[in-house]
Coordinates of C-alpha atoms and ligand atoms in Angstrom, one line a residue:
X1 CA 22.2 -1.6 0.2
X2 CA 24.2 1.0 -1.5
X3 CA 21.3 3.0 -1.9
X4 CA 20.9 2.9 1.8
X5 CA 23.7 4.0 2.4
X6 CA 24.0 1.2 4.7
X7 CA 27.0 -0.8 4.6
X8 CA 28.1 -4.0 5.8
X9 CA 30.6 -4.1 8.6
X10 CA 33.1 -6.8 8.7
X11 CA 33.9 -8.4 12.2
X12 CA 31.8 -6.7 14.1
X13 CA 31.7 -10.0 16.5
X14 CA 33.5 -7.3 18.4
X15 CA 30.6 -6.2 19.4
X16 CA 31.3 -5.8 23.6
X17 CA 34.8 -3.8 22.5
X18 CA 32.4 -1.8 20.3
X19 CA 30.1 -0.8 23.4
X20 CA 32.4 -0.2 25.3
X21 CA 33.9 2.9 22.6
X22 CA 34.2 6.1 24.2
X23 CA 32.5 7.4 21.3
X24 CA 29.0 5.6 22.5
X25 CA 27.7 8.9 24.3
X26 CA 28.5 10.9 21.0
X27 CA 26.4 8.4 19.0
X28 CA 23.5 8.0 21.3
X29 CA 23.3 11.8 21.9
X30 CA 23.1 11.9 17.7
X31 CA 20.6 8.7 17.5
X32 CA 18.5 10.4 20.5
X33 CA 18.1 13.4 17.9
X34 CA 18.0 11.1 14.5
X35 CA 14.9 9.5 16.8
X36 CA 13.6 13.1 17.3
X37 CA 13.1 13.4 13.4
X38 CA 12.2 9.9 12.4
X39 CA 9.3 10.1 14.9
X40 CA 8.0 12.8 12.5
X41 CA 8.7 11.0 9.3
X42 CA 6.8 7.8 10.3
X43 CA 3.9 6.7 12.2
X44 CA 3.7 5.2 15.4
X45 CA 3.5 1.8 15.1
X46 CA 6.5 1.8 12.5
X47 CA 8.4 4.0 14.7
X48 CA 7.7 1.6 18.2
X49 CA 8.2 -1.6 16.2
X50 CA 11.6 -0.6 13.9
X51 CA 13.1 2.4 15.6
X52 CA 13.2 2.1 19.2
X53 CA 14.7 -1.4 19.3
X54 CA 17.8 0.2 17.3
X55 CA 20.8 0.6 19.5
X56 CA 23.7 3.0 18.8
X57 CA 26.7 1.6 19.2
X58 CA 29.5 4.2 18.1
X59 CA 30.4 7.3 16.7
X60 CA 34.0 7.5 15.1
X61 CA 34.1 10.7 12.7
X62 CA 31.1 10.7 10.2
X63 CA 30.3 6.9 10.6
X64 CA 27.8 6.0 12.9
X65 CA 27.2 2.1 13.9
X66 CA 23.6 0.8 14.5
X67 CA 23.1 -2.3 16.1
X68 CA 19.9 -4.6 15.1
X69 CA 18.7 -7.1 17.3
X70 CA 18.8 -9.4 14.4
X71 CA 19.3 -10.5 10.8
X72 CA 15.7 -10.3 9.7
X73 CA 15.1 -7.2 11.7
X74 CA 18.2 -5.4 10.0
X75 CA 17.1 -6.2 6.5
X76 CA 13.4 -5.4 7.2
X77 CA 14.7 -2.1 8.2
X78 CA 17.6 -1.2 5.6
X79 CA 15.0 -2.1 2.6
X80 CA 12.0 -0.1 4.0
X81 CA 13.7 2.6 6.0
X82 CA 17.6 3.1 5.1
X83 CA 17.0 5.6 3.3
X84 CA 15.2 7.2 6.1
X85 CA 18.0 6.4 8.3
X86 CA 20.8 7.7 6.4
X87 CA 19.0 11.0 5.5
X88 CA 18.5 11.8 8.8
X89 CA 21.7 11.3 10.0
X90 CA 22.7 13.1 6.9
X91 CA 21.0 16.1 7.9
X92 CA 22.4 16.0 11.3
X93 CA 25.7 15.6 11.0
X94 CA 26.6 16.5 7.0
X95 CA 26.2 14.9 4.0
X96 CA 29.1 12.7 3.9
X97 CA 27.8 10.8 6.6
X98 CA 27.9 7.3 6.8
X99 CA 25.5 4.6 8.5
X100 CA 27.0 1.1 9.2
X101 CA 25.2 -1.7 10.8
X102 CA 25.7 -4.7 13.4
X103 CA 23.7 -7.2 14.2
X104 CA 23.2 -8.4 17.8
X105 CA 24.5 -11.8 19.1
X106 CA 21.3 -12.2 20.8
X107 CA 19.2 -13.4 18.7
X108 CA 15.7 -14.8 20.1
X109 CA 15.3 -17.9 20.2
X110 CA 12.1 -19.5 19.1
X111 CA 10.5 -22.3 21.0
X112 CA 9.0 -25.2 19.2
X113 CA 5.7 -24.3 20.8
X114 CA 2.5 -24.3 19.4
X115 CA 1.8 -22.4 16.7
X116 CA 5.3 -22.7 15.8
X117 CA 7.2 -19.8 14.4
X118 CA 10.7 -19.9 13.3
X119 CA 13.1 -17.4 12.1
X120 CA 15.5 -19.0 9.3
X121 CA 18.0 -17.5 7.7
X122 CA 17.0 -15.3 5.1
X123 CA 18.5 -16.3 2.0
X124 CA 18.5 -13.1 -0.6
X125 CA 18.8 -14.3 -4.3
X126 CA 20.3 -12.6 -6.3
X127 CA 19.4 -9.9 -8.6
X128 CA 18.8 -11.6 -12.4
X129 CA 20.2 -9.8 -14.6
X130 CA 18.9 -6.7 -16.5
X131 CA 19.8 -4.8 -19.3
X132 CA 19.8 -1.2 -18.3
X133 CA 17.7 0.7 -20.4
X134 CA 18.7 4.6 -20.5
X135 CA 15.4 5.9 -17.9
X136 CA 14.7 4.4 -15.5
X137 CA 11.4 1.8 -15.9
X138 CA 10.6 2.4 -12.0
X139 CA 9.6 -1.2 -11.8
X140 CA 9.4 -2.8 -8.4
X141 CA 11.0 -6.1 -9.6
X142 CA 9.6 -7.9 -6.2
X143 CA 6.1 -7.8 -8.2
X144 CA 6.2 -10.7 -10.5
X145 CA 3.3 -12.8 -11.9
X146 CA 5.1 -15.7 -10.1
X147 CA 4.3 -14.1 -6.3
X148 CA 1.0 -13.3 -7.1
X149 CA -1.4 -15.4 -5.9
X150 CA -4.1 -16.6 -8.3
X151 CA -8.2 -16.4 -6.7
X152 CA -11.7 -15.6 -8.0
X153 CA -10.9 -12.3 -7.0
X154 CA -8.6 -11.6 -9.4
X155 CA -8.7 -14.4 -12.1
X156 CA -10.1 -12.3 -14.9
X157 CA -7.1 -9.7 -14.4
X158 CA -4.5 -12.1 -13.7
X159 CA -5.2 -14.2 -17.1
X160 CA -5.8 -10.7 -19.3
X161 CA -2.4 -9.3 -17.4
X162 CA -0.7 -12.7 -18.5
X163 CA -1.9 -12.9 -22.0
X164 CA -0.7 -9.2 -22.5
X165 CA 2.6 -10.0 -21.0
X166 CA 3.6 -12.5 -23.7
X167 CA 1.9 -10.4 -26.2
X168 CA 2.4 -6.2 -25.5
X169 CA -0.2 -4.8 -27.7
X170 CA -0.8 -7.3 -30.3
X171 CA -3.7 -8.3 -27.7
X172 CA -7.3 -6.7 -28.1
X173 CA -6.5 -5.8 -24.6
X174 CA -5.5 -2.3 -25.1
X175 CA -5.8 -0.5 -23.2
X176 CA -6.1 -2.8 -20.1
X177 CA -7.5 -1.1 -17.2
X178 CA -7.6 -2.7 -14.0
X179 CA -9.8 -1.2 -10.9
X180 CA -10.5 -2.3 -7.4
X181 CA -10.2 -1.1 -4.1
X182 CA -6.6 -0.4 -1.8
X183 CA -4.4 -3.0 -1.1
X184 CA -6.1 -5.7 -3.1
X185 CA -3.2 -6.0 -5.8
X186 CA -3.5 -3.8 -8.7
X187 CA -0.3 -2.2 -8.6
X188 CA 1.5 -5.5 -7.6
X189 CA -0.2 -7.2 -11.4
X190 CA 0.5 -4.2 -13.4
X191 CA 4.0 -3.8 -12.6
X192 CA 4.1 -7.9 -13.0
X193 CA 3.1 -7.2 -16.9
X194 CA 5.4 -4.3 -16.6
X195 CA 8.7 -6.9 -15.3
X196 CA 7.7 -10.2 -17.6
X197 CA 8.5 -7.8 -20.8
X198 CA 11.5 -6.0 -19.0
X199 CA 12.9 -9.7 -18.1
X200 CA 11.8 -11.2 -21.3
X201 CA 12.5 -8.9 -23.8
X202 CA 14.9 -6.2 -22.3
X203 CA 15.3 -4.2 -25.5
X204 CA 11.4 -3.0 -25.1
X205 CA 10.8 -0.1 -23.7
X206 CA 8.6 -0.3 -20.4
X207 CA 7.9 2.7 -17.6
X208 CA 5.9 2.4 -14.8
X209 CA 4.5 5.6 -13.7
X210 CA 1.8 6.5 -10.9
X211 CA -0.5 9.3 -12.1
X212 CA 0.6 11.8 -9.3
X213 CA 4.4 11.6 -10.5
X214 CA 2.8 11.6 -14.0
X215 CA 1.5 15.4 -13.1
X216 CA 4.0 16.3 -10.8
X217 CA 6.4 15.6 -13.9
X218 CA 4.1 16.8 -16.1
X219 CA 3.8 20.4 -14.5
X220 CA 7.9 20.4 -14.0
X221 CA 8.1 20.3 -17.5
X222 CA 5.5 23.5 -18.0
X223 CA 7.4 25.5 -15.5
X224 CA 11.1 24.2 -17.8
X225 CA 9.0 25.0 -21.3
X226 CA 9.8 21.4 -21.9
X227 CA 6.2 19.8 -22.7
X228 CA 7.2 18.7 -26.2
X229 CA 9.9 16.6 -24.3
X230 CA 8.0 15.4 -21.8
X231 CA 5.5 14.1 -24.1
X232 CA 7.5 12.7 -26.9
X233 CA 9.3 10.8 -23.8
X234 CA 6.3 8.9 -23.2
X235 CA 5.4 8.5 -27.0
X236 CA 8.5 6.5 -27.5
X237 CA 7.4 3.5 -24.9
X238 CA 6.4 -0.1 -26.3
X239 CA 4.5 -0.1 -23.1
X240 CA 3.2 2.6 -20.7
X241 CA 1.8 1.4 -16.9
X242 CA 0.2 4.4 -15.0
X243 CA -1.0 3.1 -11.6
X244 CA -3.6 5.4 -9.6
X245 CA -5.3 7.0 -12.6
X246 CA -8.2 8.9 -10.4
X247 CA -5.8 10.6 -9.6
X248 CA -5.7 12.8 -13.0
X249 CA -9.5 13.5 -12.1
X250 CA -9.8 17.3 -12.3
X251 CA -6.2 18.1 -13.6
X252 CA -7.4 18.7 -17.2
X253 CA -4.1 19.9 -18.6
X254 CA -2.5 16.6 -17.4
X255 CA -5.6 14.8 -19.0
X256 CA -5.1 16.5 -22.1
X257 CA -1.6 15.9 -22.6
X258 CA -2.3 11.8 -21.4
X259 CA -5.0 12.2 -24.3
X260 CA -2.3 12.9 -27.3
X261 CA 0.2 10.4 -25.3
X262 CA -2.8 7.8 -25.5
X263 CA -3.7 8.3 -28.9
X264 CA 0.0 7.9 -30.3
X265 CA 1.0 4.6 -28.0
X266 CA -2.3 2.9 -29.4
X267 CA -2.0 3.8 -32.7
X268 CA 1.0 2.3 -33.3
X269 CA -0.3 -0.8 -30.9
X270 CA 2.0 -0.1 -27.7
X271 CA 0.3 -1.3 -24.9
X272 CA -1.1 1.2 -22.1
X273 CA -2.1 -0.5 -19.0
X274 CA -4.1 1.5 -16.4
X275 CA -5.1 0.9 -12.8
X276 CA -7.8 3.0 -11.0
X277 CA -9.4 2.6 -7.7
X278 CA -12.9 3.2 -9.5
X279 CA -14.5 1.6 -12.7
X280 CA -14.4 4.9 -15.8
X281 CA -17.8 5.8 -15.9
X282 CA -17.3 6.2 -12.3
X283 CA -14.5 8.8 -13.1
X284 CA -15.7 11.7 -12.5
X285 CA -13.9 14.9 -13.0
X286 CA -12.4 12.5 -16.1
X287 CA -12.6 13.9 -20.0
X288 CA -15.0 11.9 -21.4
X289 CA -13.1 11.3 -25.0
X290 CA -10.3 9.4 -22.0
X291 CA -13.6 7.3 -20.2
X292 CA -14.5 6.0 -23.6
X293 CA -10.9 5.1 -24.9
X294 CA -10.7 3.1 -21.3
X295 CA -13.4 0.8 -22.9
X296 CA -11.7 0.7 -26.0
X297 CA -9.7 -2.4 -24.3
X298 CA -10.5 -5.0 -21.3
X299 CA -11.9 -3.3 -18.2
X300 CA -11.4 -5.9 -15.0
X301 CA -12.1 -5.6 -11.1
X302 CA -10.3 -7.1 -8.6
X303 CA -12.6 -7.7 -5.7
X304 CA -11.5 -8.7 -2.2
X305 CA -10.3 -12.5 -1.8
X306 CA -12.4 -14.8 0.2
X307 CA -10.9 -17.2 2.8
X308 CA -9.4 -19.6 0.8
X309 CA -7.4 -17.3 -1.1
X310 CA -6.7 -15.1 1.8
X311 CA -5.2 -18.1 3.5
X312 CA -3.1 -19.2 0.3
X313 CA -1.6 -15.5 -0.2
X314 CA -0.7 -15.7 4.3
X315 CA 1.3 -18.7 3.4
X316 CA 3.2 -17.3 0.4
X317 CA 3.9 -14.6 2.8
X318 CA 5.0 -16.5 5.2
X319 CA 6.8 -18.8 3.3
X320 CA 8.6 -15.1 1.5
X321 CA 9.5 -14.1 5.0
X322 CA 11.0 -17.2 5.8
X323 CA 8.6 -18.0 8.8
X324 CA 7.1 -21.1 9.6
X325 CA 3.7 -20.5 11.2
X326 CA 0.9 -22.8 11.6
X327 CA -2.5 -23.1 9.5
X328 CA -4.4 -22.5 12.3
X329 CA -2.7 -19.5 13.2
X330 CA -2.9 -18.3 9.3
X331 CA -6.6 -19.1 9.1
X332 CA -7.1 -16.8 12.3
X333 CA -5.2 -14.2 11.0
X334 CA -7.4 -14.6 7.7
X335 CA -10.6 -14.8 9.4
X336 CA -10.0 -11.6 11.0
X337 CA -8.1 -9.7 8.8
X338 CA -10.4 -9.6 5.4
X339 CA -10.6 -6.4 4.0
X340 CA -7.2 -6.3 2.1
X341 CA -4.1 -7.7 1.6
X342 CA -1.8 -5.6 2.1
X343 CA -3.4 -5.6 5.9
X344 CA -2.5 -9.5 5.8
X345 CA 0.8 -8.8 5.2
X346 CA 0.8 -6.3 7.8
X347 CA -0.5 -8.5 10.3
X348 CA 2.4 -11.4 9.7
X349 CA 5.0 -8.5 10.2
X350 CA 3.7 -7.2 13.4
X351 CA 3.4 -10.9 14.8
X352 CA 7.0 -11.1 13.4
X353 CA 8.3 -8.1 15.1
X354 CA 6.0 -8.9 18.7
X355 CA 7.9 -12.1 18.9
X356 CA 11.3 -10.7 18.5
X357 CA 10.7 -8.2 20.6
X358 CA 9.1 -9.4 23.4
X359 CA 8.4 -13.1 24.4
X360 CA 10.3 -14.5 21.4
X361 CA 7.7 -16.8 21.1
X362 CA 4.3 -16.9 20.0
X363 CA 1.5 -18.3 21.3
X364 CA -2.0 -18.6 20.2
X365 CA -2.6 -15.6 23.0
X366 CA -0.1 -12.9 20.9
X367 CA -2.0 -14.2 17.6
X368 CA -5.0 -12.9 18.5
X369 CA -3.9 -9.6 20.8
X370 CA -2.0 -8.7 17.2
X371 CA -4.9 -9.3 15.2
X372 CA -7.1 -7.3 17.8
X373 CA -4.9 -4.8 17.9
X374 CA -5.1 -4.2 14.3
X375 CA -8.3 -4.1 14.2
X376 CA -8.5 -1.3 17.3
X377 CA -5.8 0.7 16.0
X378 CA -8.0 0.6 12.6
X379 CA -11.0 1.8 14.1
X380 CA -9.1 4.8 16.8
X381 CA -8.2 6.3 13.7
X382 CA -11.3 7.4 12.0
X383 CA -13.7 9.9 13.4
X384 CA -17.2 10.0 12.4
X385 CA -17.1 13.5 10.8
X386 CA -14.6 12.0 8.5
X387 CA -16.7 9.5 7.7
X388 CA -19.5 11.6 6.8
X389 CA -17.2 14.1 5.0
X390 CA -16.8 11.7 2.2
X391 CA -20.3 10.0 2.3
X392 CA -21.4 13.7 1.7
X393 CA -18.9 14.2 -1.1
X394 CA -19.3 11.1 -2.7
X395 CA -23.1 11.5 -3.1
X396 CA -22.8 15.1 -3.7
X397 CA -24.5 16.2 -0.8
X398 CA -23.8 19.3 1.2
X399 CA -22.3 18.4 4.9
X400 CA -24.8 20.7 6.7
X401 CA -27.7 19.4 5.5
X402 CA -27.4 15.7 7.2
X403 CA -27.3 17.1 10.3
X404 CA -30.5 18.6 9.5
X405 CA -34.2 17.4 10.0
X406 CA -34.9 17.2 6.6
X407 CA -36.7 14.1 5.3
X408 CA -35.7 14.5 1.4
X409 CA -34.9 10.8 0.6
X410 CA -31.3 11.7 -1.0
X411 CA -30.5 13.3 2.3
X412 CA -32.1 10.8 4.5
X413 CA -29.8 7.8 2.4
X414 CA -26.8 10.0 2.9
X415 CA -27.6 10.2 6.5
X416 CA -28.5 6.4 7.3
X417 CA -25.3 5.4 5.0
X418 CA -23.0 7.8 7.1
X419 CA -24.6 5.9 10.0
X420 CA -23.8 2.7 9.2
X421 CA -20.6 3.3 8.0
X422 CA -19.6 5.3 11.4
X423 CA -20.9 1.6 13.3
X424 CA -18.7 -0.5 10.7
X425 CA -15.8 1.8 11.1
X426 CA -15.6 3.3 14.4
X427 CA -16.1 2.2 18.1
X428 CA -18.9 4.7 18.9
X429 CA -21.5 3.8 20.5
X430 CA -25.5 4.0 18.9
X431 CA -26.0 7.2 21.2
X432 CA -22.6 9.0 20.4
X433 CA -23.8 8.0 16.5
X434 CA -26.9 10.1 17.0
X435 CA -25.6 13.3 18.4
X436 CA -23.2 13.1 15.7
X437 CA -26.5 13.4 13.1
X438 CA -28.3 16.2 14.4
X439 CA -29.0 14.4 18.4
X440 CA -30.7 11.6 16.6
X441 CA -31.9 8.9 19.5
X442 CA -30.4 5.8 19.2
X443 CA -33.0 3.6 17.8
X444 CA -33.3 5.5 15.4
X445 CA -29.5 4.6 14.7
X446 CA -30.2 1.0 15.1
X447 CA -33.2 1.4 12.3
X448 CA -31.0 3.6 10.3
X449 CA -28.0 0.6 10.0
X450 CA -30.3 -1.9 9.8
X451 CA -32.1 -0.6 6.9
X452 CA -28.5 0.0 5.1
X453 CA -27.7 -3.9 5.8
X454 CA -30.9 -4.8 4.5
X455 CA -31.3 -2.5 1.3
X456 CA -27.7 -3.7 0.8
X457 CA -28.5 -7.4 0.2
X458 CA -31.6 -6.4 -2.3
X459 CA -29.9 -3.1 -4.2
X460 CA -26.4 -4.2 -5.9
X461 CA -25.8 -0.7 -6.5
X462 CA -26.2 0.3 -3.2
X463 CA -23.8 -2.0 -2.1
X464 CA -21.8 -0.7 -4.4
X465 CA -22.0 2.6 -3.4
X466 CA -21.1 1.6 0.4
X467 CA -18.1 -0.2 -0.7
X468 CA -16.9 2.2 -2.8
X469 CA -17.4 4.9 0.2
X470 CA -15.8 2.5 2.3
X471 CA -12.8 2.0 0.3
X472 CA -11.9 5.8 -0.2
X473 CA -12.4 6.4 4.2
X474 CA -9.9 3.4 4.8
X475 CA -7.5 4.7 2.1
X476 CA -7.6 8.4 3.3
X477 CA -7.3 7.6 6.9
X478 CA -4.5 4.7 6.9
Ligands
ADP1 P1 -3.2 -1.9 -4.6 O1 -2.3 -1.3 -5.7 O2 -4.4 -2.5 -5.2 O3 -3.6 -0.9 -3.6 P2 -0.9 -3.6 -4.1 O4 -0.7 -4.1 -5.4 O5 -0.1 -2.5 -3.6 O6 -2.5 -3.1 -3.9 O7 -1.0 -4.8 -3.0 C1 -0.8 -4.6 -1.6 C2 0.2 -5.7 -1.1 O8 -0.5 -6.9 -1.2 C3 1.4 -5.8 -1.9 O9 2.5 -6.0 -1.1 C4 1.2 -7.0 -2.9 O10 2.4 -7.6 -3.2 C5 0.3 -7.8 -2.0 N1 -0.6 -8.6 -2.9 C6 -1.8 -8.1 -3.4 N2 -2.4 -9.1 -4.1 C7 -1.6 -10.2 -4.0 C8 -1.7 -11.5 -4.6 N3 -2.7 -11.9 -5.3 N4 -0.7 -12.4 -4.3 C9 0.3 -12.0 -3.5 N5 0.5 -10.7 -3.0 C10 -0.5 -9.8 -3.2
MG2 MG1 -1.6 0.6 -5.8

């Protein structure tokens, strides 16, 4: 909370004297304009569901007091947005601002209705104890093997992660490099690995690093003529995590540099663990001497969960939020929701925040309107020009040409792909599909999607290819 910047308030049962402060004008005027700048920082739904139920409560010289309209709401908020908070009110008013917090008296009341959901008190345990090492390991220590859910999904990751864990690079996993699409876990398992050393063996030296700070880092230390420092940095970890590696595809500097840095750590058997959204022949824009050291060690997917794990990780979730929800409701939510789970998780929150906010309890109706909702809002955010943006770059095909009436078979797949994808993905309709492709009618659409679906079940690689489209339009547009 420090870090926040948001601080505790003792007695602040007095709340009604606080309201009634004649410093309340002063410190809505400077929330209305803290509002003003959030609204830019975050998106919509965050904005609607965290911001706006914040009341201002007082101003009294640099301190300003917000008011949540509960416990769970106010530590939802201070860990994902105090820093937001303070910031802003730091550039409004000066930097030694202060934010302070109350919690209203009101809190909902939930109903023992079906399908239940109950607010108990967070309980926050505390930290365990590190050893601080002199950098900082950038580990997330809320991603631990023992919150991550096991599934066929992930099994072959999960038990290679584990082994390494207990073994940093004595394993013939090395380098371990984990790919799958968004929001199905990598990060959360790598940094696991990445915490079991740090908590097990805290004289080891562990970083976590995602490949864009990597380069932005990397480039800092070009412009400082510190390379040599930057590099031997790295060369002195017992183990080196860098999540998001596509992203060094086509910065060849930052690839070369990772090159030496690779070469070192295994050499003297430090373990390097890499996550990628993309298996490494699929790297492209990736030195080749990198793709093959990849499969030096263990490549494994992660796929997405099926229904049985997807209803396992909803109740962990629950269970970690301290809400007691149905199965029934959790095996809607999982039915629905199946793409990934950090959309799960996203889903339990919004329910979360719906009941608090307006009813205060939930019934099977707001279930469903929330998962609906996600879906809708899903689908009002991607165009179909998007969509066929990255269908074309994927595949390599120029943008133009699908519009086109050629009938060269690369173009026509493109085209029928781009289709199907714009049906999955978007609420057009068949005809708005068509004028999209070049006034296409729509049955040839309908012929167009169905012969993806088909081809789909027959061609693994297709079906590949789709999902691997698929994945990079979701992860660009949310
Ligand atoms: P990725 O890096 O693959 O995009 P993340 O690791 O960020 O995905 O996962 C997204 C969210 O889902 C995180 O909050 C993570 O804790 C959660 N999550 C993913 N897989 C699991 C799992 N198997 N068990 C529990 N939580 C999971
Ligand atoms: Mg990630």
């Amino acid at each position: 909370m420090a870090d926040s910047g948001i601080e505790n308030v003792d007695n602040l049962n007095a709340e009604n004297s606080l309201r009634r402060a004649p410093s309340a004008g002063e410190a809505q005027k400077l929330w209305s304009e803290c509002l003003h700048v959030i609204k830019k920082r975050v998106n919509e739904r965050t904005y609607s569901t965290w911001f706006l139920p914040i009341r201002p409560v007082s101003l009294s010289g640099k301190v300003l007091i917000l008011e949540f309209p509960n416990l769970f709401f106010h530590e939802w908020v201070d860990t994902h947005y105090g820093e937001v908070i303070t910031d802003t009110v730091r550039g409004i008013i000066g930097g030694e601002a202060r934010v302070e917090y109350s919690v209203s008296e009101n809190q909902p009341v939930f109903e023992d209705e079906l399908p239940p959901v109950v607010i108990k008190k967070p309980q926050i345990p505390p930290p365990a104890p590190r050893k601080q090492p002199e950098f900082t390991t950038n580990l997330n220590p809320k991603y631990l093997f023992e919150n991550f859910i096991k599934g066929e999904h992930n099994q072959l990751a999960r038990a290679a992660a584990q082994a390494i864990s207990n073994n940093p690079g004595k394993t013939s996993f090395n380098p371990f490099f984990v790919y799958g699409g968004v929001g199905l876990g990598k990060t959360h398992l790598i940094q696991a690995i990445g915490n079991a050393v740090h908590n097990n063996a805290p004289d080891k030296r562990v970083i976590y690093v995602t490949s864009d700070k990597f380069t932005t880092d990397f480039v800092d230390a070009i412009l400082g003529e510190k390379t040599n420092e930057f590099s031997n940095f790295y060369r002195t970890m017992d183990i080196l995590i860098l999540d998001d590696i596509q992203f060094l595809t086509g910065k060849e500097k930052t690839q070369d540099l990772f090159f030496h840095v690779f070469n070192a750590l295994h050499q003297m058997n430090k373990q390097i663990v890499l996550s990628s959204d993309r298996a490494p022949k699929d790297l492209k824009g990736m030195d080749d001497r990198l793709i093959s050291r990849f499969n030096w060690g263990l490549t494994a997917d992660i796929q997405a969960p099926d229904l049985e794990t997807r209803i396992a990780i909803l109740m962990r979730k629950a269970e970690e939020m301290q809400l007691d929800i149905s199965a029934e409701t959790l095996e809607h939510i999982a039915t629905h929701i199946t793409s990934n789970i950090r959309e799960l998780e996203g889903c339990l929150v919004k329910l979360l925040a719906n009941a608090m906010l307006s009813s205060s309890t939930i019934t099977a109706d707001l279930v469903r309107r929330t998962v609906r909702e996600i879906s809708t809002t899903k689908k009002t955010n991607l165009s179909i020009d998007l969509i066929t943006r990255y269908v074309c770059e994927y595949l390599n095909i120029d943008e133009k040409k699908i519009r086109d009436k050629t009938r060269k078979q690369e173009i026509v797949n493109a085209r029928q792909i781009a289709m199907y994808l714009s049906k999955e993905l978007t609420r057009s309709d068949l005809k708005t599909i068509g004028l999209h492709f070049g006034g296409r009618d729509h049955s040839t659409v309908i012929h167009s999607i169905n012969t993806v679906k088909e081809d789909m079940t027959k061609d693994v690689m297709l079906a590949d290819t789709v999902q691997s489209i698929r994945q990079k339009i979701e992860t660009a547009a949310f």
